[in-house]
CSV table of C-alpha atoms in Angstrom, one decimal:
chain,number,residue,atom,x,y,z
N,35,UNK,CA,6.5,-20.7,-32.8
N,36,UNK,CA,7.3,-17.6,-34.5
N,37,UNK,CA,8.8,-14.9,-32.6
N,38,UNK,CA,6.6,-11.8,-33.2
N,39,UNK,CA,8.5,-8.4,-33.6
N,40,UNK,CA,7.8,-5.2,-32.5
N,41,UNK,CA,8.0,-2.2,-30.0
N,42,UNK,CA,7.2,-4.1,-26.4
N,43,UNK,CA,4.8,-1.4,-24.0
N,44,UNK,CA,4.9,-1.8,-20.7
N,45,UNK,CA,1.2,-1.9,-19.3
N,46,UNK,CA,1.9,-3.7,-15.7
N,47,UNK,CA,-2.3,-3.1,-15.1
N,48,UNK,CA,-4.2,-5.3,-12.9
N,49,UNK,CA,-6.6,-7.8,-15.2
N,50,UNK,CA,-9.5,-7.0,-13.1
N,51,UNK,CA,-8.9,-3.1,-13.5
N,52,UNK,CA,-12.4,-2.6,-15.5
N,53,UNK,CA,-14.4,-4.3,-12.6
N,54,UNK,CA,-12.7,-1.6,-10.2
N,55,UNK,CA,-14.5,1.4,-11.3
N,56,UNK,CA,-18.1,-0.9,-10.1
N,57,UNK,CA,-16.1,-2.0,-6.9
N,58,UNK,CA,-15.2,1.2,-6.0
N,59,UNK,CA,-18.3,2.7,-6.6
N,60,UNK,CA,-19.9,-0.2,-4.6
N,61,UNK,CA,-17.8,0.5,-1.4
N,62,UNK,CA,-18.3,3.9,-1.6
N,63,UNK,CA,-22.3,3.9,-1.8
N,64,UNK,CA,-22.6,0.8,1.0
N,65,UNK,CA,-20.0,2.9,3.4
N,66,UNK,CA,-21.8,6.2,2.9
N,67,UNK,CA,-25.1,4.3,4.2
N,68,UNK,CA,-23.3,2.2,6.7
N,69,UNK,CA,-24.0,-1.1,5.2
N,70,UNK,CA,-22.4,-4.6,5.4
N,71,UNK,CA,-22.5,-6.6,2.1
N,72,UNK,CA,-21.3,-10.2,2.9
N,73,UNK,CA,-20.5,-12.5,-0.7
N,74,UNK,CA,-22.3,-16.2,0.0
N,75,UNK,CA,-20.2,-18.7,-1.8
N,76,UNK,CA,-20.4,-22.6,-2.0
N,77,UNK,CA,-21.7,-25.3,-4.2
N,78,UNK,CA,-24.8,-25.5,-5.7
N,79,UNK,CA,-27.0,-27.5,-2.8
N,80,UNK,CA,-24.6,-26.5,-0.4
N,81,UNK,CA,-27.2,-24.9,1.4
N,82,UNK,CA,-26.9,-21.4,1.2
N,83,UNK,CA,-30.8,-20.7,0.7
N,84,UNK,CA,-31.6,-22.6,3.4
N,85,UNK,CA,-28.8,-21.3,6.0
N,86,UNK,CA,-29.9,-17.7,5.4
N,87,UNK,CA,-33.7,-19.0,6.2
N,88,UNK,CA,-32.6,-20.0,9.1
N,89,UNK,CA,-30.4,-17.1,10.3
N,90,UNK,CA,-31.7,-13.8,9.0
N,91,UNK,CA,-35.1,-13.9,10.7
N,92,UNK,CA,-33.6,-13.7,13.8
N,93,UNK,CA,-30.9,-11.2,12.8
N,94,UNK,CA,-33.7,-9.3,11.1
N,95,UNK,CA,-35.1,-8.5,14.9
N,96,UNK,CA,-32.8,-5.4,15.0
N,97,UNK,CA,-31.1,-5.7,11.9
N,98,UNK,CA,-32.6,-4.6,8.2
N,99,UNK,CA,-31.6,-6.9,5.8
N,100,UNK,CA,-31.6,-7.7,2.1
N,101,UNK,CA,-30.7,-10.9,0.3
N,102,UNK,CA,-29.3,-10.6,-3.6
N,103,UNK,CA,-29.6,-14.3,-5.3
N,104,UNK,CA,-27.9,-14.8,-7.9
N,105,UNK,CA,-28.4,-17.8,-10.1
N,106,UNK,CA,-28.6,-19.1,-13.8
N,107,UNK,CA,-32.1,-19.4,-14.1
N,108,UNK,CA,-35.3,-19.1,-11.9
N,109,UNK,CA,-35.9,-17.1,-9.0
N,110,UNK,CA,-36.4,-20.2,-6.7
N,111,UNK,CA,-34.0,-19.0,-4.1
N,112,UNK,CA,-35.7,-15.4,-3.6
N,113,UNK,CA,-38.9,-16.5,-3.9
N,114,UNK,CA,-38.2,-19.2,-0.7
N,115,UNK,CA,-36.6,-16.0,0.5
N,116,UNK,CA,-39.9,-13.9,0.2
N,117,UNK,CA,-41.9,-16.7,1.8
N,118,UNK,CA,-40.3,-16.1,5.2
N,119,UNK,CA,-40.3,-12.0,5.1
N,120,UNK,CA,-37.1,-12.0,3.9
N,121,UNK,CA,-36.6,-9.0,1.7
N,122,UNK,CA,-34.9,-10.5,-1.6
N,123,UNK,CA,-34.0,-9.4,-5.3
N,124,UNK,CA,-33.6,-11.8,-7.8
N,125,UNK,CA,-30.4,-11.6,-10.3
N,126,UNK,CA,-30.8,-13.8,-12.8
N,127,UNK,CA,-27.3,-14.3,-15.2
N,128,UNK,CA,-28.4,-16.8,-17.4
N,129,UNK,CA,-24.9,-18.7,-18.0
N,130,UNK,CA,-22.8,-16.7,-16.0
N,131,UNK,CA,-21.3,-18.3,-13.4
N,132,UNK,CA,-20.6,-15.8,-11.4
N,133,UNK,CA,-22.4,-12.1,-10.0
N,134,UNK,CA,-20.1,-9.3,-11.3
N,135,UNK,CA,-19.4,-5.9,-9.5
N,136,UNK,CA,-21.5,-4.1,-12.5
N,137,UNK,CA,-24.6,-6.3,-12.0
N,138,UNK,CA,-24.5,-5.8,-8.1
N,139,UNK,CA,-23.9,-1.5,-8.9
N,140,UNK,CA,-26.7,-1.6,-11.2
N,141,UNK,CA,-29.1,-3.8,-8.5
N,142,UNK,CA,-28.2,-1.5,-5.5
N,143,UNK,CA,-27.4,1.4,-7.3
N,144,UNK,CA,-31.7,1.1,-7.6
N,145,UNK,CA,-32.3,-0.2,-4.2
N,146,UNK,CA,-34.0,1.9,-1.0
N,147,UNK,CA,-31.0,1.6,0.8
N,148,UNK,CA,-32.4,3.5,3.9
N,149,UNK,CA,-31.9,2.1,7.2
N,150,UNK,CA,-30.5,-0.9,5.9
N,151,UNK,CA,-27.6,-2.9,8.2
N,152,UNK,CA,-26.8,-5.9,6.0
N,153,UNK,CA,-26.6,-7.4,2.3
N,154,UNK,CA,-26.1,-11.1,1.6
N,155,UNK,CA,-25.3,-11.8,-2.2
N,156,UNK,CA,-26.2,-15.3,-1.9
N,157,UNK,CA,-23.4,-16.1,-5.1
N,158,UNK,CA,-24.3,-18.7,-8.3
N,159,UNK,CA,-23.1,-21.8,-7.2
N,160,UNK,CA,-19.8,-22.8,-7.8
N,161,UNK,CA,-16.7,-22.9,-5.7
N,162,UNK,CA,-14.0,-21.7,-8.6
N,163,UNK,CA,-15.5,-18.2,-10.3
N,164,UNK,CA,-17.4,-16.6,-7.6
N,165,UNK,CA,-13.9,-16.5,-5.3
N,166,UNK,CA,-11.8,-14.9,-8.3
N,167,UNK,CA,-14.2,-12.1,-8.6
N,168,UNK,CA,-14.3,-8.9,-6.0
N,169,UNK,CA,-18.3,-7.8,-6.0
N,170,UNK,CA,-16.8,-4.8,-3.4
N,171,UNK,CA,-18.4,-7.1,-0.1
N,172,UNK,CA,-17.1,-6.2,3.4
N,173,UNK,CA,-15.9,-10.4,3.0
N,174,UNK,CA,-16.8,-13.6,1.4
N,175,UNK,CA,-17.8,-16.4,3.7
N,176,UNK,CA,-17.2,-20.2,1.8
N,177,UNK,CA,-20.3,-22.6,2.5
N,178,UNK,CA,-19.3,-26.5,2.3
N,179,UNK,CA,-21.6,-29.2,3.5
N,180,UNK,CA,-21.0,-32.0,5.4
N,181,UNK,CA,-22.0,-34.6,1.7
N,182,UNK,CA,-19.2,-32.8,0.1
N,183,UNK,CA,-16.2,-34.4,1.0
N,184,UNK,CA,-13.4,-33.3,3.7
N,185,UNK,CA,-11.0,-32.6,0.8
N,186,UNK,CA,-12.5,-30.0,-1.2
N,187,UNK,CA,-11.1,-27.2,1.3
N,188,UNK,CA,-7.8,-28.6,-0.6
N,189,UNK,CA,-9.4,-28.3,-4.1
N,190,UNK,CA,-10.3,-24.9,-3.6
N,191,UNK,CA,-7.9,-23.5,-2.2
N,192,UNK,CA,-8.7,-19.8,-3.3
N,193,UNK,CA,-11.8,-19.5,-2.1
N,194,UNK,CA,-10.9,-20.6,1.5
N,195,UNK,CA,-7.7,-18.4,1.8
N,196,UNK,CA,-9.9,-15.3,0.8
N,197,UNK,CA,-12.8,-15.7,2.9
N,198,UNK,CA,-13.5,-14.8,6.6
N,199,UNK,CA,-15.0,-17.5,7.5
N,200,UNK,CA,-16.2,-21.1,6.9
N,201,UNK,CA,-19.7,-23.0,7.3
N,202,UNK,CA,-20.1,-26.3,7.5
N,203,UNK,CA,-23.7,-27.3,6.8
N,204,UNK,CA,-25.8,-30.1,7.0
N,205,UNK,CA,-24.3,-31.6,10.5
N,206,UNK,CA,-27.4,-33.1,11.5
N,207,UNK,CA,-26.5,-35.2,8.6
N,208,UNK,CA,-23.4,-36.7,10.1
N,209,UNK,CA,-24.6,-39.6,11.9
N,210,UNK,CA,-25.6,-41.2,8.1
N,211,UNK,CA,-22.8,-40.6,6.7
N,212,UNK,CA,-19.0,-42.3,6.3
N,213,UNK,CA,-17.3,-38.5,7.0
N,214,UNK,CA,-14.8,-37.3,9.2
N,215,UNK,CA,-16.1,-34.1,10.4
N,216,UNK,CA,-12.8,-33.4,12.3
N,217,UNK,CA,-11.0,-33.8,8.6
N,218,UNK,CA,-12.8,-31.3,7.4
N,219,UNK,CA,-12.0,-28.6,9.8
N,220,UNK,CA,-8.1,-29.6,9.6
N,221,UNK,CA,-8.4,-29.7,5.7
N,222,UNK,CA,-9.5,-26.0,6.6
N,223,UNK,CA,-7.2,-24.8,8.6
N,224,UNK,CA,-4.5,-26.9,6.4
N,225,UNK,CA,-5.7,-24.1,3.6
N,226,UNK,CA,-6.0,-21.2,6.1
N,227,UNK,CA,-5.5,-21.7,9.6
N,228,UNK,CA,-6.9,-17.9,10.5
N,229,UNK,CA,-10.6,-18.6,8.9
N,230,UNK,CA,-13.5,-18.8,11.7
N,231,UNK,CA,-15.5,-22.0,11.2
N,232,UNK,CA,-19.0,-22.6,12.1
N,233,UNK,CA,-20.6,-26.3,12.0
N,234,UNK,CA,-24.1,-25.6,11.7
N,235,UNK,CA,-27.2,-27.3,10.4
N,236,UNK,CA,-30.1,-24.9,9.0
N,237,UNK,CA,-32.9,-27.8,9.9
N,238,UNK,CA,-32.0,-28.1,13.4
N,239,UNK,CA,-30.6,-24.7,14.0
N,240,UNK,CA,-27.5,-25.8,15.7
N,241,UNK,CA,-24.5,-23.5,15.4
N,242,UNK,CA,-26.7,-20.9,13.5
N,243,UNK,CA,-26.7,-18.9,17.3
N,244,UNK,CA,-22.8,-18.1,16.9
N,245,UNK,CA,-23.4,-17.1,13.0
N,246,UNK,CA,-25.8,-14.7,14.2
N,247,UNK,CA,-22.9,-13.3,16.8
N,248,UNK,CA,-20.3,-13.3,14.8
N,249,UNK,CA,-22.2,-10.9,12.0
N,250,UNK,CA,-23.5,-8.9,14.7
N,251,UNK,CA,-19.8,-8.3,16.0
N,252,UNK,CA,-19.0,-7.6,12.2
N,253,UNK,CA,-21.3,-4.7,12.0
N,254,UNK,CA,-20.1,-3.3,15.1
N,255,UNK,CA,-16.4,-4.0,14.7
N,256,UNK,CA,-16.8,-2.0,10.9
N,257,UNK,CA,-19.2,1.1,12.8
N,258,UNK,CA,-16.2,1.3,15.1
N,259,UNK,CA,-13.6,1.3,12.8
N,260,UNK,CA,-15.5,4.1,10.4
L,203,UNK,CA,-15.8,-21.7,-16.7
L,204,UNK,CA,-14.2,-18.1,-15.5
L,205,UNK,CA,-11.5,-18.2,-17.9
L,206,UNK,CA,-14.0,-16.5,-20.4
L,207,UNK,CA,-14.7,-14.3,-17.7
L,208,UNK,CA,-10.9,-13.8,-17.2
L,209,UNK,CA,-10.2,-13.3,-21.0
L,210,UNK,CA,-12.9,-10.4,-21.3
L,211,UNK,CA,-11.4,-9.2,-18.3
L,212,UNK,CA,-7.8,-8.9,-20.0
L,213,UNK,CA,-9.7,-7.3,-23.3
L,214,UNK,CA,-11.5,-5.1,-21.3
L,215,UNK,CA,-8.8,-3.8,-19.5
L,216,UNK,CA,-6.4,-3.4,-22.4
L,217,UNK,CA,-8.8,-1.8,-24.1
L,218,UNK,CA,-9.3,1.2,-21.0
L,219,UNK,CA,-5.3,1.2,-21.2
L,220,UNK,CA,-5.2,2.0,-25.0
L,221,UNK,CA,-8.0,4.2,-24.9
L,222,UNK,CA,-6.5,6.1,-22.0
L,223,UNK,CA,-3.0,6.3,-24.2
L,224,UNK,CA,-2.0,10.0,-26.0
L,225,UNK,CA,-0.8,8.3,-28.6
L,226,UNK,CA,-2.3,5.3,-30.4
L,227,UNK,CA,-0.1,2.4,-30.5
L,228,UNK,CA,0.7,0.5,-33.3
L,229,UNK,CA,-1.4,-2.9,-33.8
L,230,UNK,CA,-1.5,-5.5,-30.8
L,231,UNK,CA,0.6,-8.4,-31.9
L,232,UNK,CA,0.7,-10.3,-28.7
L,233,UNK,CA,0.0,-10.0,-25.0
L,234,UNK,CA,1.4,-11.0,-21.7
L,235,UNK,CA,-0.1,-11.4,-19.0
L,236,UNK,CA,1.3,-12.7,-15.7
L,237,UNK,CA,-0.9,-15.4,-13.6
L,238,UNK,CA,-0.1,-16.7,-10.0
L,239,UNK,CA,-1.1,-20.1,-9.4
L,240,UNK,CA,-3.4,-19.2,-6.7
L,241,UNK,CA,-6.2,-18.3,-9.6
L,242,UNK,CA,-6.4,-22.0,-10.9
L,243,UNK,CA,-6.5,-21.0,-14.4
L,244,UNK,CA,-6.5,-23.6,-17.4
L,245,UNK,CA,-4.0,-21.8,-20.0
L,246,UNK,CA,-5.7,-23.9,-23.1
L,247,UNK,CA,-9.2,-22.1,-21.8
L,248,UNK,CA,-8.2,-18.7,-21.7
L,249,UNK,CA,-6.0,-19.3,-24.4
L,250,UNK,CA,-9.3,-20.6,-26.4
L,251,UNK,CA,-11.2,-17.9,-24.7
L,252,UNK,CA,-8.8,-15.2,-26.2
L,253,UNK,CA,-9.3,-16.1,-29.6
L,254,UNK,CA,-12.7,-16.1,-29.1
L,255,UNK,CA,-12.8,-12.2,-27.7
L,256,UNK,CA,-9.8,-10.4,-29.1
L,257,UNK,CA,-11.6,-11.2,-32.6
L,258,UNK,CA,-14.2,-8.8,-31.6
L,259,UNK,CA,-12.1,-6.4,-30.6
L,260,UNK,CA,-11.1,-3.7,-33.0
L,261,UNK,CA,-7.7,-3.0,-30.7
L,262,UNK,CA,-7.1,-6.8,-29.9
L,263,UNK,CA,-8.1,-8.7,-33.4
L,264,UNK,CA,-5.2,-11.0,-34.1
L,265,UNK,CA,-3.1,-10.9,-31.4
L,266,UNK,CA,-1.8,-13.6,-29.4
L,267,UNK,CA,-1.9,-14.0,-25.7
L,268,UNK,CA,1.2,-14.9,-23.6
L,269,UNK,CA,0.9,-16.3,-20.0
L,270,UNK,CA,3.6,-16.7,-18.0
L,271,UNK,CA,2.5,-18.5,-14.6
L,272,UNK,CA,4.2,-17.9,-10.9
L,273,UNK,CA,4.2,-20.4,-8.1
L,274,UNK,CA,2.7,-20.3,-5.1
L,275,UNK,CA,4.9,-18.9,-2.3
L,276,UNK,CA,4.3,-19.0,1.6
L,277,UNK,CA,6.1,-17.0,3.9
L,278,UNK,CA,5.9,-18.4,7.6
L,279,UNK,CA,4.8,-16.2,9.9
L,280,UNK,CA,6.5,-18.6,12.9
L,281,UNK,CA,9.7,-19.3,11.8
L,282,UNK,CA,10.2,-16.5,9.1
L,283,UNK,CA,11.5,-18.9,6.3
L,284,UNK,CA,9.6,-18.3,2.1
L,285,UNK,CA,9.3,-21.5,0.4
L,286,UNK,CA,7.7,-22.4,-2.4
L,287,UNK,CA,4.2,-24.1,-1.4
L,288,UNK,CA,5.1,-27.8,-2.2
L,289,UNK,CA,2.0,-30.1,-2.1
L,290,UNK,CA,-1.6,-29.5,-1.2
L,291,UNK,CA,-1.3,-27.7,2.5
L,292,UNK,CA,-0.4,-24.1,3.1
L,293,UNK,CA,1.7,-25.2,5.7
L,294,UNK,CA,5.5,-24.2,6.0
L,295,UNK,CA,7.8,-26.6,4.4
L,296,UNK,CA,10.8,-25.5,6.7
L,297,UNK,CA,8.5,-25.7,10.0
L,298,UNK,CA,4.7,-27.0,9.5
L,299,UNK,CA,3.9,-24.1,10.7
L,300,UNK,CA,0.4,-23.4,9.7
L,301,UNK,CA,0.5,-19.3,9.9
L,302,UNK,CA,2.1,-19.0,6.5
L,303,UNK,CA,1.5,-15.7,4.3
L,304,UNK,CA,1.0,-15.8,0.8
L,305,UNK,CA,3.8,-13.8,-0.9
L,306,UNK,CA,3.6,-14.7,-4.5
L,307,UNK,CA,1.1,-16.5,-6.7
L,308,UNK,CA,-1.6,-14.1,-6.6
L,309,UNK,CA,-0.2,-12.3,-9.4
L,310,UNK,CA,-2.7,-11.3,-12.0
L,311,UNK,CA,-1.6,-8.8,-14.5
L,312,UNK,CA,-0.9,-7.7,-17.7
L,313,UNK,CA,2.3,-7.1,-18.0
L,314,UNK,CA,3.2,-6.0,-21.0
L,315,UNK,CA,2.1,-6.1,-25.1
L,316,UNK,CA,4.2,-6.2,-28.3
L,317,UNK,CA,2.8,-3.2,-31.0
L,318,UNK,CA,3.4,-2.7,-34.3
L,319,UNK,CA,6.0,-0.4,-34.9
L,320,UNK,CA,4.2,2.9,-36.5
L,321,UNK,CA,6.0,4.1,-39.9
């Protein structure tokens, strides 16, 4: 290889600098109006859609919510959303794999933000992208289902270490399948021992009680600590 | 795959930097950027994923890009010891502790570029 000459600049800049201005932004808009944005991410089937169909019209009680899907193509997932009263927008990113900070700026940027407690930006599905990028959420929470496999914890190691908290879907699956649901939660915690993990299955609605508690003690811990 | 993501990232940001510079610099030949394991990044991709982008870029056209990757290090929380992670667990190597810290392999900059010099 040839050895290329010339003046060497310094730049010691982070790569992700041009999403900051967005992220900052983003922050700054959903702390002015006292709002927790919380960044969905798991596979695609994990069963995001289905464990916010199950959780937020209980949350939505006392709580306003809104739910930003992002996916390739279709507006399924909002759509299934709308059908149960659940407020949702739509982003579609035909081939992106990911939501970006200046998509979710430009979506809430627009939004009637008024009395509003939570956002879920129900990610693309994909375990690798959506963890590398910062949409300026209060935390990401991973999703994994039970048909996954115990060792993708392991594969993904990013996503896992970043997030707040795990859920493990689909448990009223267990009984028909060859899993070791104990192997999941020590792949877990052999990737981050500090993340909260919730077994839960959206079709029965067990576990979904101490979702519900643990974003309602998120709000309040964050209205404290402002 | 996110290393195009990653790659416009770098082109964006290099971009701002020059932009942002009193002086123009001479013509990018190459770039360096500095990638911590953590970020599971397949060098041929962005490396592909660079030629693809810095083509369009007026600033970037023809340069090369550089990575130079860092391992994952975990400092142990229980028995204070920073080892490189070894294996799939973040667990200490010293202890098997499980509180570990990540201390390196997050990195994810550019670190530096090779100009031109200017007549």
């Amino acid at each position: 290889m040839t050895e290329k000459h010339g003046l060497t600049v310094k730049v010691y800049k982070n790569i992700m600098s041009s999403h900051e201005e967005w992220t900052g932004k983003i922050r700054a808009l959903l702390a002015k109006n006292k709002i927790v944005m919380v960044n969905i991410i798991g596979s695609p089937g994990c069963g995001k859609t289905a464990l916010l169909e199950a959780i937020l019209p209980r949350l939505m009680e006392k709580n306003k919510c809104m739910v930003l899907e992002g996916d390739v193509e279709t507006d399924r997932d909002a759509r299934r959303l709308a059908a149960k009263n659940i407020p949702a927008h739509q982003i579609v990113t035909q081939g992106a794999c990911h939501l970006s900070a200046q998509t979710i700026w430009n979506v809430i940027n627009d939004l009637d933000l008024a009395g509003l407690c939570y956002i879920f930006v129900e990610n693309v599905g994909n375990l690798v992208c959506p963890a590398e990028f910062d949409i300026g959420e209060e935390c990401k929470i991973a999703v994994l289902s039970v048909t996954e496999g115990e060792d993708k914890p392991l594969k993904y190691p990013l996503l896992f270490r970043d997030s707040k908290a795990a859920i493990l879907t689909k448990t009223d699956l267990l009984p028909y399948l060859d899993v070791n649901s104990g192997l999941y939660l020590e792949n877990i915690a052999n990737v981050n021992s500090a993340l909260t993990v919730f077994p839960v299955s959206a079709k029965t609605g067990e576990g979904t009680a101490d979702v519900l508690k643990w974003l309602q003690a998120l709000a309040e811990t964050l209205a404290k600590e402002a | 795959m996110h290393e195009f993501s990653i790659a416009q990232s770098i082109v964006s940001a290099l971009e701002m930097e020059i932009g942002a510079m009193a002086q123009r610099p001479g013509k990018v030949l190459e770039v360096s950027v500095v990638l911590g394991k953590m970020h599971q990044v397949v060098i041929e991709s962005l490396q592909m994923a660079w030629e693809a982008l810095s083509s369009d870029s007026p600033v970037l056209e023809g340069s090369s890009l550089v990575i130079k990757t860092r391992p994952v290090v975990l400092l142990c929380r229980s028995c204070g010891k920073a080892s490189e992670k070894g294996g799939l667990l973040f667990v200490c190597p010293a202890c098997g502790a499980r509180d570990v810290e990540i201390t390196g392999g997050r990195e994810f900059f550019i670190e530096e570029m090779k100009v031109e010099k200017n007549d």
